[in-house]
mmCIF file of C-alpha atoms and ligand atoms in Angstrom:
data_model
loop_
_atom_site.group_PDB
_atom_site.id
_atom_site.type_symbol
_atom_site.label_atom_id
_atom_site.label_comp_id
_atom_site.label_asym_id
_atom_site.label_seq_id
_atom_site.Cartn_x
_atom_site.Cartn_y
_atom_site.Cartn_z
ATOM 1 C CA MET W 1 18.139 21.837 -10.494
ATOM 2 C CA ASP W 2 17.130 24.045 -13.327
ATOM 3 C CA GLY W 3 14.439 22.644 -15.773
ATOM 4 C CA VAL W 4 15.924 20.428 -18.393
ATOM 5 C CA SER W 5 15.325 22.355 -21.883
ATOM 6 C CA VAL W 6 13.817 20.778 -24.831
ATOM 7 C CA ASP W 7 14.864 22.615 -27.675
ATOM 8 C CA GLU W 8 12.236 21.089 -30.142
ATOM 9 C CA GLY W 9 9.260 19.140 -29.922
ATOM 10 C CA ASN W 10 6.827 18.356 -27.065
ATOM 11 C CA THR W 11 7.655 20.568 -24.399
ATOM 12 C CA HIS W 12 5.324 19.132 -21.783
ATOM 13 C CA PHE W 13 8.466 16.779 -21.080
ATOM 14 C CA ALA W 14 10.694 19.446 -20.014
ATOM 15 C CA SER W 15 11.191 18.682 -16.417
ATOM 16 C CA PRO W 16 10.282 21.573 -14.096
ATOM 17 C CA SER W 17 12.524 22.229 -11.032
ATOM 18 C CA SER W 18 12.428 21.525 -7.543
ATOM 19 C CA GLY W 19 13.825 22.518 -3.943
ATOM 20 C CA LEU W 20 15.205 19.322 -3.980
ATOM 21 C CA PRO W 21 18.946 18.398 -5.112
ATOM 22 C CA PHE W 22 19.102 16.387 -7.938
ATOM 23 C CA PRO W 23 18.417 13.073 -8.087
ATOM 24 C CA PHE W 24 15.779 13.334 -5.488
ATOM 25 C CA SER W 25 13.843 16.083 -7.059
ATOM 26 C CA LEU W 26 12.966 13.610 -9.511
ATOM 27 C CA PHE W 27 10.393 11.752 -7.198
ATOM 28 C CA ASP W 28 9.315 14.906 -5.539
ATOM 29 C CA LEU W 29 5.393 14.617 -5.691
ATOM 30 C CA ARG W 30 4.919 17.814 -3.875
ATOM 31 C CA GLY W 31 2.388 20.063 -5.319
ATOM 32 C CA ARG W 32 1.049 17.038 -7.436
ATOM 33 C CA THR W 33 -2.450 15.412 -6.978
ATOM 34 C CA VAL W 34 -2.602 11.934 -7.585
ATOM 35 C CA LEU W 35 -5.610 9.822 -7.475
ATOM 36 C CA VAL W 36 -5.441 6.181 -6.763
ATOM 37 C CA ALA W 37 -8.375 4.039 -7.861
ATOM 38 C CA GLY W 38 -8.566 0.701 -5.641
ATOM 39 C CA ALA W 39 -6.840 1.715 -2.612
ATOM 40 C CA SER W 40 -9.084 0.368 0.281
ATOM 41 C CA ARG W 41 -6.399 -2.110 0.873
ATOM 42 C CA GLY W 42 -3.470 -4.368 -0.342
ATOM 43 C CA ILE W 43 -1.687 -3.035 -3.287
ATOM 44 C CA GLY W 44 -3.578 0.062 -3.857
ATOM 45 C CA ALA W 45 -3.401 1.153 -0.291
ATOM 46 C CA THR W 46 0.479 0.890 0.024
ATOM 47 C CA LEU W 47 1.122 2.633 -3.655
ATOM 48 C CA ALA W 48 -1.180 5.386 -2.044
ATOM 49 C CA GLU W 49 0.768 5.414 0.895
ATOM 50 C CA GLY W 50 3.850 5.634 -1.063
ATOM 51 C CA LEU W 51 3.051 8.319 -2.947
ATOM 52 C CA SER W 52 1.789 10.342 -0.218
ATOM 53 C CA ALA W 53 5.229 9.811 1.666
ATOM 54 C CA ALA W 54 6.738 11.266 -1.610
ATOM 55 C CA GLY W 55 4.956 14.442 -0.910
ATOM 56 C CA GLY W 56 1.976 13.792 -3.410
ATOM 57 C CA ASP W 57 -1.792 15.060 -2.491
ATOM 58 C CA VAL W 58 -3.286 11.707 -2.649
ATOM 59 C CA ILE W 59 -7.126 10.276 -2.949
ATOM 60 C CA GLY W 60 -7.601 6.729 -2.918
ATOM 61 C CA CYS W 61 -11.130 5.408 -3.506
ATOM 62 C CA GLY W 62 -12.616 1.829 -3.296
ATOM 63 C CA ARG W 63 -16.186 0.610 -2.785
ATOM 64 C CA THR W 64 -15.340 -0.193 0.820
ATOM 65 C CA ALA W 65 -13.760 1.717 3.654
ATOM 66 C CA CYS W 66 -10.001 1.727 4.034
ATOM 67 C CA GLU W 67 -9.235 0.266 7.117
ATOM 68 C CA GLN W 68 -5.613 -0.320 6.544
ATOM 69 C CA ILE W 69 -3.904 2.895 6.447
ATOM 70 C CA SER W 70 -4.559 5.902 8.575
ATOM 71 C CA SER W 71 -6.918 8.611 7.183
ATOM 72 C CA GLN W 72 -4.024 11.087 7.996
ATOM 73 C CA VAL W 73 -1.773 9.231 5.032
ATOM 74 C CA PHE W 74 -4.115 10.219 2.153
ATOM 75 C CA ASP W 75 -7.696 11.359 1.173
ATOM 76 C CA TYR W 76 -9.913 8.496 1.043
ATOM 77 C CA ARG W 77 -13.540 8.267 -0.559
ATOM 78 C CA VAL W 78 -16.236 5.077 -1.192
ATOM 79 C CA CYS W 79 -16.620 4.855 -4.671
ATOM 80 C CA ASP W 80 -17.595 1.945 -7.112
ATOM 81 C CA LEU W 81 -15.587 2.499 -10.126
ATOM 82 C CA THR W 82 -17.851 0.233 -12.013
ATOM 83 C CA ASP W 83 -20.573 3.070 -11.470
ATOM 84 C CA GLY W 84 -19.115 5.385 -14.255
ATOM 85 C CA GLY W 85 -21.215 8.411 -12.698
ATOM 86 C CA ALA W 86 -20.083 8.051 -9.444
ATOM 87 C CA PHE W 87 -16.274 7.894 -10.471
ATOM 88 C CA GLN W 88 -17.298 10.795 -12.872
ATOM 89 C CA ALA W 89 -18.514 12.929 -9.824
ATOM 90 C CA LEU W 90 -15.604 12.063 -7.608
ATOM 91 C CA CYS W 91 -13.097 13.551 -9.867
ATOM 92 C CA ALA W 92 -15.293 16.804 -10.643
ATOM 93 C CA ASP W 93 -14.950 17.056 -6.881
ATOM 94 C CA ILE W 94 -11.333 16.544 -6.796
ATOM 95 C CA ALA W 95 -10.708 18.839 -9.091
ATOM 96 C CA SER W 96 -12.956 21.508 -7.983
ATOM 97 C CA SER W 97 -10.548 21.479 -4.843
ATOM 98 C CA ARG W 98 -7.170 20.869 -6.669
ATOM 99 C CA LYS W 99 -7.584 22.137 -10.123
ATOM 100 C CA ASN W 100 -6.287 19.257 -11.562
ATOM 101 C CA ILE W 101 -5.511 15.689 -11.314
ATOM 102 C CA ASP W 102 -1.554 15.276 -12.048
ATOM 103 C CA ALA W 103 -1.606 11.099 -11.802
ATOM 104 C CA PHE W 104 -3.748 8.530 -12.221
ATOM 105 C CA VAL W 105 -3.366 4.612 -10.737
ATOM 106 C CA PHE W 106 -5.705 2.242 -11.811
ATOM 107 C CA SER W 107 -5.286 -0.328 -8.850
ATOM 108 C CA ALA W 108 -8.720 -2.101 -8.689
ATOM 109 C CA GLY W 109 -8.766 -5.591 -9.793
ATOM 110 C CA VAL W 110 -10.983 -8.661 -8.759
ATOM 111 C CA THR W 111 -10.098 -12.130 -9.753
ATOM 112 C CA TYR W 112 -12.342 -15.175 -10.230
ATOM 113 C CA PRO W 113 -10.476 -18.564 -10.509
ATOM 114 C CA SER W 114 -12.575 -21.384 -12.116
ATOM 115 C CA GLN W 115 -12.672 -24.619 -10.126
ATOM 116 C CA SER W 116 -13.480 -26.427 -13.188
ATOM 117 C CA ALA W 117 -11.949 -26.737 -16.350
ATOM 118 C CA LEU W 118 -13.037 -23.428 -17.882
ATOM 119 C CA GLN W 119 -14.578 -20.228 -16.148
ATOM 120 C CA ASN W 120 -18.137 -19.421 -16.655
ATOM 121 C CA MET W 121 -19.047 -16.682 -18.663
ATOM 122 C CA ASP W 122 -20.539 -14.626 -15.786
ATOM 123 C CA ASP W 123 -17.030 -14.483 -14.118
ATOM 124 C CA PHE W 124 -15.663 -13.640 -17.282
ATOM 125 C CA SER W 125 -17.427 -10.959 -17.882
ATOM 126 C CA ARG W 126 -17.611 -9.830 -13.807
ATOM 127 C CA THR W 127 -13.829 -9.923 -14.475
ATOM 128 C CA ILE W 128 -13.665 -7.907 -17.559
ATOM 129 C CA SER W 129 -16.118 -5.102 -16.181
ATOM 130 C CA THR W 130 -14.019 -4.184 -13.390
ATOM 131 C CA ASN W 131 -10.235 -4.887 -14.563
ATOM 132 C CA LEU W 132 -10.895 -3.455 -18.190
ATOM 133 C CA LEU W 133 -14.086 -1.898 -18.856
ATOM 134 C CA ALA W 134 -13.703 0.151 -15.531
ATOM 135 C CA ALA W 135 -10.133 1.126 -15.947
ATOM 136 C CA TYR W 136 -11.109 2.641 -19.305
ATOM 137 C CA SER W 137 -14.063 4.553 -18.148
ATOM 138 C CA CYS W 138 -12.407 5.870 -15.250
ATOM 139 C CA THR W 139 -9.150 6.976 -16.964
ATOM 140 C CA LEU W 140 -11.876 9.050 -19.526
ATOM 141 C CA SER W 141 -13.391 10.706 -16.302
ATOM 142 C CA ALA W 142 -9.716 11.372 -14.839
ATOM 143 C CA LEU W 143 -8.624 12.585 -18.331
ATOM 144 C CA GLN W 144 -11.148 15.456 -18.170
ATOM 145 C CA TRP W 145 -9.199 16.957 -15.270
ATOM 146 C CA MET W 146 -5.528 15.962 -16.419
ATOM 147 C CA SER W 147 -2.946 17.934 -18.790
ATOM 148 C CA GLY W 148 0.757 17.329 -19.621
ATOM 149 C CA PRO W 149 2.662 17.034 -17.944
ATOM 150 C CA ALA W 150 1.176 13.989 -16.488
ATOM 151 C CA SER W 151 1.130 10.272 -15.602
ATOM 152 C CA ILE W 152 -1.267 7.445 -16.089
ATOM 153 C CA VAL W 153 -0.523 3.711 -14.569
ATOM 154 C CA PHE W 154 -2.322 0.733 -15.004
ATOM 155 C CA ILE W 155 -1.664 -2.169 -12.537
ATOM 156 C CA THR W 156 -1.636 -5.130 -14.697
ATOM 157 C CA SER W 157 0.254 -8.339 -13.863
ATOM 158 C CA VAL W 158 2.585 -11.351 -15.067
ATOM 159 C CA ASN W 159 -1.061 -12.372 -16.440
ATOM 160 C CA SER W 160 -0.584 -9.551 -18.739
ATOM 161 C CA ALA W 161 1.763 -11.468 -20.602
ATOM 162 C CA LEU W 162 1.714 -15.130 -19.769
ATOM 163 C CA GLY W 163 -0.700 -17.809 -19.790
ATOM 164 C CA PHE W 164 -2.253 -19.185 -16.409
ATOM 165 C CA PRO W 165 -4.713 -22.250 -15.999
ATOM 166 C CA GLY W 166 -8.277 -21.363 -14.693
ATOM 167 C CA ASN W 167 -8.700 -17.470 -14.988
ATOM 168 C CA PRO W 168 -8.787 -16.804 -18.821
ATOM 169 C CA GLY W 169 -11.135 -13.566 -17.804
ATOM 170 C CA TYR W 170 -8.413 -12.213 -15.610
ATOM 171 C CA ALA W 171 -5.629 -12.725 -18.294
ATOM 172 C CA ALA W 172 -7.750 -11.094 -20.956
ATOM 173 C CA ALA W 173 -8.436 -8.165 -19.010
ATOM 174 C CA LYS W 174 -4.780 -7.823 -17.931
ATOM 175 C CA GLY W 175 -3.745 -8.394 -21.323
ATOM 176 C CA GLY W 176 -6.277 -6.098 -22.827
ATOM 177 C CA LEU W 177 -4.953 -3.451 -20.294
ATOM 178 C CA ARG W 178 -1.550 -3.759 -21.259
ATOM 179 C CA GLN W 179 -2.417 -3.260 -24.830
ATOM 180 C CA LEU W 180 -4.818 -0.240 -23.873
ATOM 181 C CA ALA W 181 -1.791 1.230 -22.244
ATOM 182 C CA LYS W 182 0.186 1.259 -25.320
ATOM 183 C CA ALA W 183 -2.850 2.875 -27.407
ATOM 184 C CA LEU W 184 -3.456 5.519 -25.038
ATOM 185 C CA ALA W 185 0.370 6.415 -24.542
ATOM 186 C CA VAL W 186 -0.208 7.019 -28.434
ATOM 187 C CA ASP W 187 -3.515 8.776 -28.232
ATOM 188 C CA LEU W 188 -2.063 11.438 -25.345
ATOM 189 C CA GLY W 189 1.421 11.698 -26.073
ATOM 190 C CA ASP W 190 0.514 14.771 -27.593
ATOM 191 C CA MET W 191 -1.245 15.947 -24.480
ATOM 192 C CA GLY W 192 1.808 15.500 -22.771
ATOM 193 C CA ILE W 193 0.250 12.452 -20.902
ATOM 194 C CA ARG W 194 2.441 9.341 -19.979
ATOM 195 C CA VAL W 195 0.961 5.973 -19.876
ATOM 196 C CA ASN W 196 2.301 2.800 -18.350
ATOM 197 C CA CYS W 197 1.946 -0.564 -16.661
ATOM 198 C CA LEU W 198 3.441 -1.533 -13.503
ATOM 199 C CA ALA W 199 3.199 -5.594 -13.662
ATOM 200 C CA PRO W 200 3.714 -7.187 -10.334
ATOM 201 C CA GLY W 201 4.111 -10.881 -9.658
ATOM 202 C CA TYR W 202 2.764 -12.732 -6.862
ATOM 203 C CA VAL W 203 2.037 -10.449 -3.803
ATOM 204 C CA LYS W 204 0.897 -11.132 -0.365
ATOM 205 C CA THR W 205 -2.556 -9.422 -0.351
ATOM 206 C CA ALA W 206 -5.962 -10.682 0.257
ATOM 207 C CA MET W 207 -6.350 -11.521 -3.421
ATOM 208 C CA THR W 208 -3.721 -14.084 -3.110
ATOM 209 C CA ALA W 209 -4.747 -15.204 0.009
ATOM 210 C CA GLU W 210 -5.940 -18.548 -0.758
ATOM 211 C CA SER W 211 -2.949 -19.653 -2.417
ATOM 212 C CA TYR W 212 -0.114 -18.340 -0.033
ATOM 213 C CA ALA W 213 -2.005 -20.325 2.631
ATOM 214 C CA ASP W 214 -1.830 -23.485 0.727
ATOM 215 C CA SER W 215 1.804 -24.761 1.169
ATOM 216 C CA THR W 216 2.324 -26.705 -2.082
ATOM 217 C CA ARG W 217 1.070 -23.414 -4.127
ATOM 218 C CA ARG W 218 3.038 -21.144 -2.041
ATOM 219 C CA ARG W 219 6.391 -22.903 -2.730
ATOM 220 C CA GLN W 220 5.581 -23.779 -6.488
ATOM 221 C CA ARG W 221 5.236 -19.706 -6.771
ATOM 222 C CA ILE W 222 8.368 -18.935 -4.944
ATOM 223 C CA GLN W 223 10.654 -21.311 -7.124
ATOM 224 C CA ARG W 224 8.713 -19.823 -10.353
ATOM 225 C CA THR W 225 10.787 -16.296 -9.147
ATOM 226 C CA ILE W 226 14.658 -15.779 -9.898
ATOM 227 C CA LEU W 227 14.630 -14.034 -6.402
ATOM 228 C CA GLY W 228 13.105 -16.485 -4.224
ATOM 229 C CA ARG W 229 9.963 -15.323 -2.396
ATOM 230 C CA TRP W 230 6.585 -13.925 -2.437
ATOM 231 C CA GLY W 231 6.182 -9.934 -3.034
ATOM 232 C CA GLU W 232 4.763 -7.714 -0.509
ATOM 233 C CA PRO W 233 2.999 -4.485 -1.614
ATOM 234 C CA VAL W 234 5.998 -2.465 -0.726
ATOM 235 C CA ASP W 235 8.197 -4.275 -3.363
ATOM 236 C CA LEU W 236 6.034 -1.898 -5.878
ATOM 237 C CA VAL W 237 6.521 1.359 -4.218
ATOM 238 C CA GLY W 238 9.468 2.009 -6.168
ATOM 239 C CA ALA W 239 8.660 1.764 -9.521
ATOM 240 C CA ILE W 240 5.054 3.646 -8.884
ATOM 241 C CA LEU W 241 7.324 6.333 -7.518
ATOM 242 C CA PHE W 242 9.542 6.131 -10.953
ATOM 243 C CA LEU W 243 6.241 6.098 -13.248
ATOM 244 C CA VAL W 244 4.140 8.560 -11.429
ATOM 245 C CA SER W 245 7.029 11.491 -10.765
ATOM 246 C CA ASP W 246 9.351 13.414 -13.148
ATOM 247 C CA ALA W 247 11.823 10.410 -13.060
ATOM 248 C CA SER W 248 10.224 9.088 -15.827
ATOM 249 C CA LEU W 249 9.468 12.071 -18.153
ATOM 250 C CA TYR W 250 10.722 10.067 -21.390
ATOM 251 C CA VAL W 251 9.141 6.715 -20.450
ATOM 252 C CA THR W 252 5.486 6.121 -21.892
ATOM 253 C CA GLY W 253 3.638 3.082 -23.189
ATOM 254 C CA GLN W 254 5.855 0.757 -21.171
ATOM 255 C CA ASP W 255 5.385 -2.202 -18.865
ATOM 256 C CA ILE W 256 7.612 -2.376 -15.557
ATOM 257 C CA PHE W 257 7.657 -6.168 -14.227
ATOM 258 C CA VAL W 258 8.017 -6.057 -10.271
ATOM 259 C CA ASP W 259 7.954 -9.869 -10.401
ATOM 260 C CA GLY W 260 11.035 -11.287 -8.482
ATOM 261 C CA GLY W 261 12.172 -12.053 -12.089
ATOM 262 C CA TRP W 262 9.166 -14.357 -12.706
ATOM 263 C CA THR W 263 9.050 -13.320 -16.604
ATOM 264 C CA ALA W 264 12.651 -13.279 -16.829
ATOM 265 C CA LYS W 265 13.184 -17.082 -15.768
ATOM 266 C CA GLY W 266 13.603 -20.180 -17.856
ATOM 267 C CA LEU W 267 14.610 -23.268 -15.725
HETATM 268 N N1 NAP I 1 -1.703 -9.439 -4.975
HETATM 269 C C1 NAP I 1 -1.223 -9.959 -6.560
HETATM 270 O O1 NAP I 1 -0.249 -11.006 -6.212
HETATM 271 C C2 NAP I 1 -1.290 -9.556 -7.399
HETATM 272 C C3 NAP I 1 -0.500 -9.481 -8.707
HETATM 273 C C4 NAP I 1 -0.530 -9.476 -10.129
HETATM 274 C C5 NAP I 1 -1.523 -7.951 -10.180
HETATM 275 N N2 NAP I 1 -2.307 -7.734 -9.126
HETATM 276 C C6 NAP I 1 -3.133 -6.208 -9.132
HETATM 277 O O2 NAP I 1 -2.952 -5.957 -8.274
HETATM 278 C C7 NAP I 1 -4.295 -4.852 -7.923
HETATM 279 C C8 NAP I 1 -4.452 -4.691 -6.559
HETATM 280 O O3 NAP I 1 -4.496 -6.279 -5.916
HETATM 281 P P1 NAP I 1 -4.581 -6.815 -4.573
HETATM 282 O O4 NAP I 1 -3.685 -7.730 -4.560
HETATM 283 O O5 NAP I 1 -4.196 -5.687 -3.661
HETATM 284 O O6 NAP I 1 -5.704 -7.037 -4.199
HETATM 285 P P2 NAP I 1 -6.904 -6.674 -3.142
HETATM 286 O O7 NAP I 1 -6.268 -7.078 -1.815
HETATM 287 O O8 NAP I 1 -8.129 -7.651 -3.439
HETATM 288 O O9 NAP I 1 -7.309 -5.714 -3.360
HETATM 289 C C9 NAP I 1 -8.070 -4.844 -4.836
HETATM 290 C C10 NAP I 1 -8.607 -3.826 -4.518
HETATM 291 O O10 NAP I 1 -9.583 -3.340 -5.938
HETATM 292 C C11 NAP I 1 -10.756 -2.624 -5.438
HETATM 293 N N3 NAP I 1 -11.578 -2.985 -5.833
HETATM 294 C C12 NAP I 1 -12.005 -4.005 -6.697
HETATM 295 N N4 NAP I 1 -13.208 -3.881 -7.145
HETATM 296 C C13 NAP I 1 -13.731 -2.511 -7.310
HETATM 297 C C14 NAP I 1 -14.723 -1.783 -7.642
HETATM 298 N N5 NAP I 1 -15.814 -2.021 -8.242
HETATM 299 N N6 NAP I 1 -14.358 -0.467 -7.359
HETATM 300 C C15 NAP I 1 -13.522 0.194 -6.670
HETATM 301 N N7 NAP I 1 -12.809 -0.668 -6.067
HETATM 302 C C16 NAP I 1 -12.789 -1.756 -6.582
HETATM 303 C C17 NAP I 1 -10.830 -3.366 -3.947
HETATM 304 O O11 NAP I 1 -11.693 -2.224 -3.351
HETATM 305 P P3 NAP I 1 -12.976 -2.789 -2.480
HETATM 306 O O12 NAP I 1 -13.032 -4.256 -2.322
HETATM 307 O O13 NAP I 1 -12.960 -1.844 -1.198
HETATM 308 O O14 NAP I 1 -13.967 -1.912 -3.478
HETATM 309 C C18 NAP I 1 -9.398 -3.079 -3.645
HETATM 310 O O15 NAP I 1 -8.967 -2.121 -2.901
HETATM 311 C C19 NAP I 1 -5.538 -5.962 -8.673
HETATM 312 O O16 NAP I 1 -5.512 -4.964 -10.223
HETATM 313 C C20 NAP I 1 -4.777 -6.668 -8.998
HETATM 314 O O17 NAP I 1 -5.133 -7.484 -10.591
HETATM 315 C C21 NAP I 1 -2.366 -8.433 -8.008
#
């Protein structure tokens, strides 16, 4: 398919051609370097696997080893994302062998739900530190090696838009991340860098293992969805391929809720 021409304005968003037939070429990530922060397990690991299956040269990172997925599938590095210097060095190392970073996905997250009425300041602050502050500092580092067309995706949550009990730090961080994406979309648009959010509903991972194991909470969460089940990490892969690839070249500052209809459901 020939490149789509853009008559005037920002030519970063002209679609490059690829060897695959339309429309599959839109999702082709061959030749693209994709960095996934928070890929040792769960959603981040599965997103990294999916991006790699679409042809991306994927590098994942997390504080602990990635045991869920074979090292053949994507390159993996140990890195604490709250250590700005360590992540900066990781980006520089990636750029030294791959020239630049075409997409950055921030999937790292922690949660410290409170057993008492209000979350204590320490847990609030630890949550903000990883889920929001590290997201921004890592984005600043990755941006040093990014030029348009490129894509940044933050993994947020239904908590970015809705109030939930017992975890204000998580809701504040995810809501902040949602707004950060919109603000960065404005600041980076001229450079051809798009910034969007992928907001999962309840997905079966280590983070939600406790509520999934509790039959009452498990059922309550199913009843809140339209589609009548919990999500699996693989349910998010279609949306990340869309947001990272040329399929979304005219999409920025948006949220895609992959939540089984949680945020759409009334009664
Ligand atoms: N599961 C859900 O229902 C759900 C719903 C909405 C949103 N989310 C969001 O989706 C993302 C992934 O969650 P998950 O369910 O897959 O949880 P998870 O299984 O607990 O995975 C969290 C990931 O974040 C990484 N991480 C946390 N702190 C880090 C740090 N300081 N440095 C580097 N990596 C760090 C972890 O790696 P290490 O521990 O190895 O560092 C791990 O890879 C999170 O942002 C979460 O808030 C999850």
